[in-house]
XYZ file of C-alpha atoms in Angstrom:
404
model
C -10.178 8.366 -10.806
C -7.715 5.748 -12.257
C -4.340 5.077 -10.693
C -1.669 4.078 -12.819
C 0.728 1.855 -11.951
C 3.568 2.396 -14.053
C 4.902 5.690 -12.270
C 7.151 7.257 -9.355
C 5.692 5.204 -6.468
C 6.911 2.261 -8.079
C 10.323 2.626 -6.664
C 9.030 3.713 -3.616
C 6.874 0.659 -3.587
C 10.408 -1.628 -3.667
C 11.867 0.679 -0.736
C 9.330 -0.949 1.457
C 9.185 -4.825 0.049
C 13.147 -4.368 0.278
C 13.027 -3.171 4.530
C 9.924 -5.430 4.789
C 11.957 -8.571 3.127
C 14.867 -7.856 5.774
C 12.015 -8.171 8.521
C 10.916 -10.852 7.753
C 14.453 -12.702 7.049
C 15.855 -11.139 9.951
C 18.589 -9.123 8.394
C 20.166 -5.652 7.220
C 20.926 -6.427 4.226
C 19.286 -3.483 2.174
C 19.328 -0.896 5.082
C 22.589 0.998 3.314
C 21.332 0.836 -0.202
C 18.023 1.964 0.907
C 19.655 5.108 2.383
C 21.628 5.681 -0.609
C 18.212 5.294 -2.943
C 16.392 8.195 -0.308
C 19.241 10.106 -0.608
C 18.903 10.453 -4.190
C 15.287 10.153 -4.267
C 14.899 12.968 -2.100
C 17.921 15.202 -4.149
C 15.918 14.918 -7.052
C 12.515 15.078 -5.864
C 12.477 17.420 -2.515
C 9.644 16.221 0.019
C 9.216 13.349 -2.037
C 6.434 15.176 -3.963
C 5.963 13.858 -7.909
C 6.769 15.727 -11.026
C 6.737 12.694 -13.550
C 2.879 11.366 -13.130
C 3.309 8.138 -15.532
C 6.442 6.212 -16.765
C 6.203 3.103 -18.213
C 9.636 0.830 -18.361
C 7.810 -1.996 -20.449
C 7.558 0.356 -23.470
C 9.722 2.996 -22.549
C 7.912 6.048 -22.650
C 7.395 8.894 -20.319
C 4.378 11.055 -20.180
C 4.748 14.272 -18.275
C 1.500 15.978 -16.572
C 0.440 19.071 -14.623
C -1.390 16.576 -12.377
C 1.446 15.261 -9.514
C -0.253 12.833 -7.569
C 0.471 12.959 -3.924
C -0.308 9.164 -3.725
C 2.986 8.283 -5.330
C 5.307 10.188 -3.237
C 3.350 9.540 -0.228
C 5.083 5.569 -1.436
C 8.367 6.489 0.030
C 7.346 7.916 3.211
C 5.359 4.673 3.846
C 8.727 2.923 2.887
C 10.915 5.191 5.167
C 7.888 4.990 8.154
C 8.658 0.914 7.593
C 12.146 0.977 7.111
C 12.476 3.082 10.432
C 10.481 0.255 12.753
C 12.691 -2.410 11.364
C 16.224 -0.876 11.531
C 15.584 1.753 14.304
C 17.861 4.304 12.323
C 16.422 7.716 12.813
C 17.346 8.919 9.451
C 14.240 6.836 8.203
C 12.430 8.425 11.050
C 12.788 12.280 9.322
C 12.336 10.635 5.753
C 8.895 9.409 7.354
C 8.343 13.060 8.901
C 9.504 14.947 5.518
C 6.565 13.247 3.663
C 4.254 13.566 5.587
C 4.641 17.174 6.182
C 4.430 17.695 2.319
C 1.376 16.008 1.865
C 0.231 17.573 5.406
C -0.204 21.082 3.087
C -2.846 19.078 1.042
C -4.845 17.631 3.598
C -7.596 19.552 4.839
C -7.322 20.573 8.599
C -10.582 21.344 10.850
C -9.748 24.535 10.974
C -9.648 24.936 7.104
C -12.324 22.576 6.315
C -14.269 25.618 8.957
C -12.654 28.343 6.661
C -12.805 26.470 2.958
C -9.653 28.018 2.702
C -5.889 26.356 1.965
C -3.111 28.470 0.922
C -2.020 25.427 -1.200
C -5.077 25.281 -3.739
C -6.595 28.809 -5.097
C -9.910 28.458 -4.621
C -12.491 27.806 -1.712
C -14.637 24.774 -0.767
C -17.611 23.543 1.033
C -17.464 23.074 4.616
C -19.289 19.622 4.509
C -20.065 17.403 1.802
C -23.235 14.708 2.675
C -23.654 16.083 5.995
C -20.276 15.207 7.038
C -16.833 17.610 7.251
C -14.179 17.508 4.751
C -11.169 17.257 7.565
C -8.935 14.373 7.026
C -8.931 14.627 2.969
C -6.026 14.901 1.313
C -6.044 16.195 -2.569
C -5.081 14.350 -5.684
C -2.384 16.589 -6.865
C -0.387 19.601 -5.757
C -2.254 20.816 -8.826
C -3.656 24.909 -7.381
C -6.277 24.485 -9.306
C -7.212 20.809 -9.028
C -10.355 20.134 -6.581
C -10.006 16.622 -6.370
C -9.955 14.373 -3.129
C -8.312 11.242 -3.750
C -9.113 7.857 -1.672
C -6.218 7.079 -2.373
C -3.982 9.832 -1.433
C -6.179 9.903 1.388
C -5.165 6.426 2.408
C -1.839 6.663 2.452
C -1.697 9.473 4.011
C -3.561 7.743 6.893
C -1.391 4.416 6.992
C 1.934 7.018 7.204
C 0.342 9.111 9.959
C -0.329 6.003 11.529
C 2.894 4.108 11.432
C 4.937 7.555 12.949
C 2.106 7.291 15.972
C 3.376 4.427 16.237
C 7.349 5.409 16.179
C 6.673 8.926 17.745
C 4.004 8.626 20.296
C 2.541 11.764 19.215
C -0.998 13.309 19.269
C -0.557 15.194 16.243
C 0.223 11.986 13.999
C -2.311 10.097 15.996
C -5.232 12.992 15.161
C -4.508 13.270 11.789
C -4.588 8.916 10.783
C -8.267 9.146 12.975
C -9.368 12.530 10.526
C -7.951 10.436 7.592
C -10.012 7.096 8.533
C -13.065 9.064 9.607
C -12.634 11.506 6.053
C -12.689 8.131 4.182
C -15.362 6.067 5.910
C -18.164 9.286 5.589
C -17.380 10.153 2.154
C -15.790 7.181 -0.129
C -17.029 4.131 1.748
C -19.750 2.585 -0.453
C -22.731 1.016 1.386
C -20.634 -2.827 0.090
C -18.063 -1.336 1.799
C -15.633 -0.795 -0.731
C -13.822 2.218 -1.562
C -14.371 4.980 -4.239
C -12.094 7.106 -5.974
C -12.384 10.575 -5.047
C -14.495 13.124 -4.458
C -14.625 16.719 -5.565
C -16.401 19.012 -3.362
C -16.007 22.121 -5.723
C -18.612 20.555 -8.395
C -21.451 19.731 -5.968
C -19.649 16.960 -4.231
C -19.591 14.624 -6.631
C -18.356 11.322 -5.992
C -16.697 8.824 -8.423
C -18.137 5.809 -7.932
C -16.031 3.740 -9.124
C -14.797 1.536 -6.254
C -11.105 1.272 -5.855
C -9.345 -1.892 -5.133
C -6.091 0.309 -4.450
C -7.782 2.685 -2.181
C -10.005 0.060 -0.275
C -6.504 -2.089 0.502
C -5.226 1.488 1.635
C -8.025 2.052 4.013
C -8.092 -1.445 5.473
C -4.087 -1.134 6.441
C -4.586 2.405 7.820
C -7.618 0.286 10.159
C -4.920 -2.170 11.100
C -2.418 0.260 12.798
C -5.157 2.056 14.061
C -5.905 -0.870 15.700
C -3.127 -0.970 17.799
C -2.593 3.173 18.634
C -6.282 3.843 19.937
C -8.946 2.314 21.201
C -10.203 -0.117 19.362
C -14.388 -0.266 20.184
C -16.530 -3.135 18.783
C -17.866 -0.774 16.122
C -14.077 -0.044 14.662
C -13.475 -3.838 14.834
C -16.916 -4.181 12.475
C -15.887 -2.083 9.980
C -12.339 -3.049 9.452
C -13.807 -7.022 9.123
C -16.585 -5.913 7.417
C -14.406 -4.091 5.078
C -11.775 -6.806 4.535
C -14.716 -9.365 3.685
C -15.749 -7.028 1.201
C -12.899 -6.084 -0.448
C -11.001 -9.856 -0.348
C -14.420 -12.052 -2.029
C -15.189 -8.533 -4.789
C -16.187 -10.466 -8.045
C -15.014 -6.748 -9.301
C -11.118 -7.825 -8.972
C -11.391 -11.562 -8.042
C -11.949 -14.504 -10.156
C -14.436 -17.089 -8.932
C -11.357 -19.191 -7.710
C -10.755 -16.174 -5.826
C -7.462 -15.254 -7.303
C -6.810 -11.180 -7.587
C -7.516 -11.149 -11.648
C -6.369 -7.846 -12.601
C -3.758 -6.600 -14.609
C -2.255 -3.747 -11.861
C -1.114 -3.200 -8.608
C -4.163 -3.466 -6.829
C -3.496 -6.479 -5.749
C -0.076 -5.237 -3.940
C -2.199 -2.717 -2.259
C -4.872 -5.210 -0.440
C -2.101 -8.224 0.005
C 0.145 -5.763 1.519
C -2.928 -4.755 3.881
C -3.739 -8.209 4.383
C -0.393 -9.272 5.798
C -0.260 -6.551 8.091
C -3.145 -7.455 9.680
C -2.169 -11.127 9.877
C 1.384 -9.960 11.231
C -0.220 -7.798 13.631
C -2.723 -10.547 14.937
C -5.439 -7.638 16.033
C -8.377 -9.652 14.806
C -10.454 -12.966 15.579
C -8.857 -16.426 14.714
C -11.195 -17.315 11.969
C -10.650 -13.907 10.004
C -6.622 -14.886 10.618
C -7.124 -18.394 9.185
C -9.118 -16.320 6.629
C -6.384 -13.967 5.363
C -3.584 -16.712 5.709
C -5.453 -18.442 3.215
C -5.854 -15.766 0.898
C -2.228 -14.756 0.737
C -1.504 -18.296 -0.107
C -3.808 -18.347 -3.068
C -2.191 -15.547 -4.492
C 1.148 -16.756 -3.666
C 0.016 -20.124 -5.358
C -1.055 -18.606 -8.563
C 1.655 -16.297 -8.493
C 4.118 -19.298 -8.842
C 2.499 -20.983 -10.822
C 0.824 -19.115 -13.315
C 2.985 -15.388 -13.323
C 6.272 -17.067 -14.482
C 7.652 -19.141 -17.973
C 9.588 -21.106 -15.419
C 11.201 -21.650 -12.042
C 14.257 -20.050 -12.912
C 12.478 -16.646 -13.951
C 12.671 -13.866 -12.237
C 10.416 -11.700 -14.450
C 6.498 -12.396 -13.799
C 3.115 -11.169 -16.212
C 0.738 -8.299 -14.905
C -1.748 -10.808 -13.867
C -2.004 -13.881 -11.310
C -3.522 -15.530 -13.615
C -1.287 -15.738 -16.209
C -0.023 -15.422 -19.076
C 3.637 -15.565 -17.761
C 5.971 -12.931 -17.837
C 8.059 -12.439 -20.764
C 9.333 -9.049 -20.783
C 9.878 -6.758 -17.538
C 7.020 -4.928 -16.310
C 7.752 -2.894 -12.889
C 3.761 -3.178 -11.865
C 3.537 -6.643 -12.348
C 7.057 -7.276 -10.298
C 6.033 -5.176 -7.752
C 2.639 -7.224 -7.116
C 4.318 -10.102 -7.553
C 6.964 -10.063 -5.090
C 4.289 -8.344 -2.544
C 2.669 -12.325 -2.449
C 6.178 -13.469 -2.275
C 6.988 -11.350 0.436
C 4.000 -11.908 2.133
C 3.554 -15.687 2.128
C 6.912 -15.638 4.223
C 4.464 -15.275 7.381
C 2.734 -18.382 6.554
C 4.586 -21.273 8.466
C 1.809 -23.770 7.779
C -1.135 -24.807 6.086
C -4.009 -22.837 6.244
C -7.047 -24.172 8.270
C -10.699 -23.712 7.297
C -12.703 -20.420 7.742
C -16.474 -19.926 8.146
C -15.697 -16.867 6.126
C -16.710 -17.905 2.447
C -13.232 -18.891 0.968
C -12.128 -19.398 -2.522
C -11.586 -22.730 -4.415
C -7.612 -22.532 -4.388
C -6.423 -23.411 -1.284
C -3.188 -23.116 -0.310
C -0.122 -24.890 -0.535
C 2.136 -23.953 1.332
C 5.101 -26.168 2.854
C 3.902 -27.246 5.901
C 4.982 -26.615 9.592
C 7.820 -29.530 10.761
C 6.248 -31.370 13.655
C 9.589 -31.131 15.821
C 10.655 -27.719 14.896
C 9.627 -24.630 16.778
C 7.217 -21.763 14.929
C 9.780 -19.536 14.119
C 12.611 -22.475 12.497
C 9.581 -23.200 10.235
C 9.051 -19.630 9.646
C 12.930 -19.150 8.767
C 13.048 -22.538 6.830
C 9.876 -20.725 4.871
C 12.038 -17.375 4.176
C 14.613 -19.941 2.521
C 12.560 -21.555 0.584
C 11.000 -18.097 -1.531
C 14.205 -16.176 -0.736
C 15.785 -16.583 -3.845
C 13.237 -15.386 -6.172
C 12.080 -12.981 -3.941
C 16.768 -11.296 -4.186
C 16.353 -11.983 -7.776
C 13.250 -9.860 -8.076
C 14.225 -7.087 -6.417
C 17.238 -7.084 -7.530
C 16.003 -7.048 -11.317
C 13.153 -3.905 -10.082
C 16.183 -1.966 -8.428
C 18.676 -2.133 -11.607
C 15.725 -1.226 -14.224
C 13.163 1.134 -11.927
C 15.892 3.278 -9.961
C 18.429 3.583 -12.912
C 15.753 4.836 -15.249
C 14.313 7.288 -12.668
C 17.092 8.990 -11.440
C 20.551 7.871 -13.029
């Protein structure tokens, strides 16, 4: 199952690179225009839950569908989950909670995957598909009749149970990011340990096998925060490195100089997951050096070969060029995640025993008489301009199209 990514989680996307951005800069500047863009978001789409399944702002043309994908309002709760752990304002908090209990209705319980019953969907299912129950899934679409489980939606919905754990210190979040990891790694988690697409227990459990680099970035940041709300055994720690390896060197999205290749947001999804994990600092030192230097290869070829010139703020659907010419919202929205994300970097990355790629990184380097966190700020400076101008260019075209 393809995911688009010219639709509704797009500006749900920027909510969180906005919050995230004022993290990492240490600052509020977008906390009161992010509550005015949930407010509206919310007014116009109640529980965050999609109506408008594919808009593209490059061409300007809107396709409606019966199919509403929970992945893409399952964006903002992520963003309002984030937004609360940076600004501490509780009205992010309930955002958080409000999406989550909408796609809650579409994720499959114990007790229903017992019963193959969900008053949301008109139609019964298996209570096992491979051997293995169906708890933890969460549909495609709030589609009745559609018996599709999405990796993807899936995904998200564990990283947003996972992150209001983490704010709420409650069992019932904490329960339902474990169903979501464990309803991924039976059923979608190919023997490379990448992700497929979905699976739809209503037509013999079939599987797409199409491996998903959205989905598998999804999975490895739900593994992250896990990481830090449970126990984390030496088999969890296996997979989620395992799984990073795997998705991070794929010749299926990654050009032999190991540069994310495709023209999407896939590469949001896994850079995104990447950073967290390096942020969070839950894993060995060599898979840190590892990821540091991945970000900065994609940060390198994101300056140099997304853009027509240092002054543009607009940058091409791939890292690897051609530059950006006209505004697409995908291909800002990747490119500001390796912006955003290279922010953590306050020096050069050192070598890995995990196979690398080519590119190495370039980053400025750490001063030798400042402390870690000057260089870190002095870092923030340096990208901070084109990462304003960016957003500031997605939040004029993507949120006045969608809602003004």
């Amino acid at each position: 199952m393809t995911i688009l990514g010219s639709s509704y989680d797009i500006p749900g996307t920027l909510y969180a690179q906005m919050a995230e951005f004022d993290r990492l800069t240490n600052q509020t500047k977008y906390k009161d225009m992010l509550k005015q863009y949930f407010a509206l978001t919310e007014s116009t789409k109640p529980g965050f839950l999609d109506q408008l399944s594919v808009i593209s702002f490059s061409t300007f043309w809107i396709l409606l569908t019966d199919l509403d994908p929970l992945f893409f309002g399952l964006s903002y709760g992520y963003a309002a989950a984030l937004a609360y752990t940076i600004y501490q304002d509780p009205d992010f908090l309930a955002l958080a909670a409000t999406s989550w209990a909408s796609a809650r209705r579409y994720t499959i319980s114990e007790e229903q995957a017992v019963s193959g019953i969900m008053d949301t969907k008109q139609f019964t299912f298996p209570s096992s598909c491979k051997g293995a129950t169906l708890t933890g899934g969460t549909y495609y679409a709030t589609d009745p009749n559609n018996t599709n489980i999405a990796s993807a939606s899936s995904g998200f919905f564990l990283i947003l149970s996972a992150l209001l754990a983490e704010a709420a210190s409650s069992k019932t979040y904490i329960d339902a990011a474990v169903e979501s990891a464990n309803f991924i790694q039976s059923q979608l988690l190919n023997p490379s340990n990448l992700v497929l697409g979905s699976i739809n227990p209503s037509t013999n459990c079939s599987v797409d096998l199409t491996p998903s680099r959205f989905s598998s970035g999804l999975f490895i940041e739900g593994l992250v925060i896990l990481a830090e709300i449970t126990a984390y055994n030496a088999s969890n720690y296996a997979l989620l490195r395992s799984t990073i390896v795997a998705v991070a060197t794929s010749s299926l999205w990654h050009g032999v100089n190991g540069v994310y290749d495709r023209a999407d947001t896939g590469g949001h999804y896994i850079v995104r997951a990447l950073a967290s994990l390096y942020e969070r600092n839950t894993t060995s030192s060599d898979l840190q050096e590892y990821i540091k230097e991945y970000i900065g290869v994609q940060y390198n070829s994101v300056i140099e070969h997304s853009r027509s010139s240092n002054e543009s703020n607009i940058y091409g659907g791939s890292c690897t060029g051609p530059p950006g010419t006209s505004f697409d919202n995908g291909a800002q929205n990747t490119a500001l995640t390796a912006l955003i994300s290279a922010i953590q970097l306050a020096d050069n990355p050192a070598s890995s025993d995990i196979p690398t790629s080519s590119m190495s990184a370039s980053l400025p380097p750490q001063s030798s008489t400042g402390s870690a966190s000057s260089s870190k700020k002095d870092f923030a400076g340096i990208i901070a301009g084109s990462v304003v101008g960016g957003i500031t260019l997605l939040a004029a075209l993507i949120v006045g199209a969608l809602f003004l």
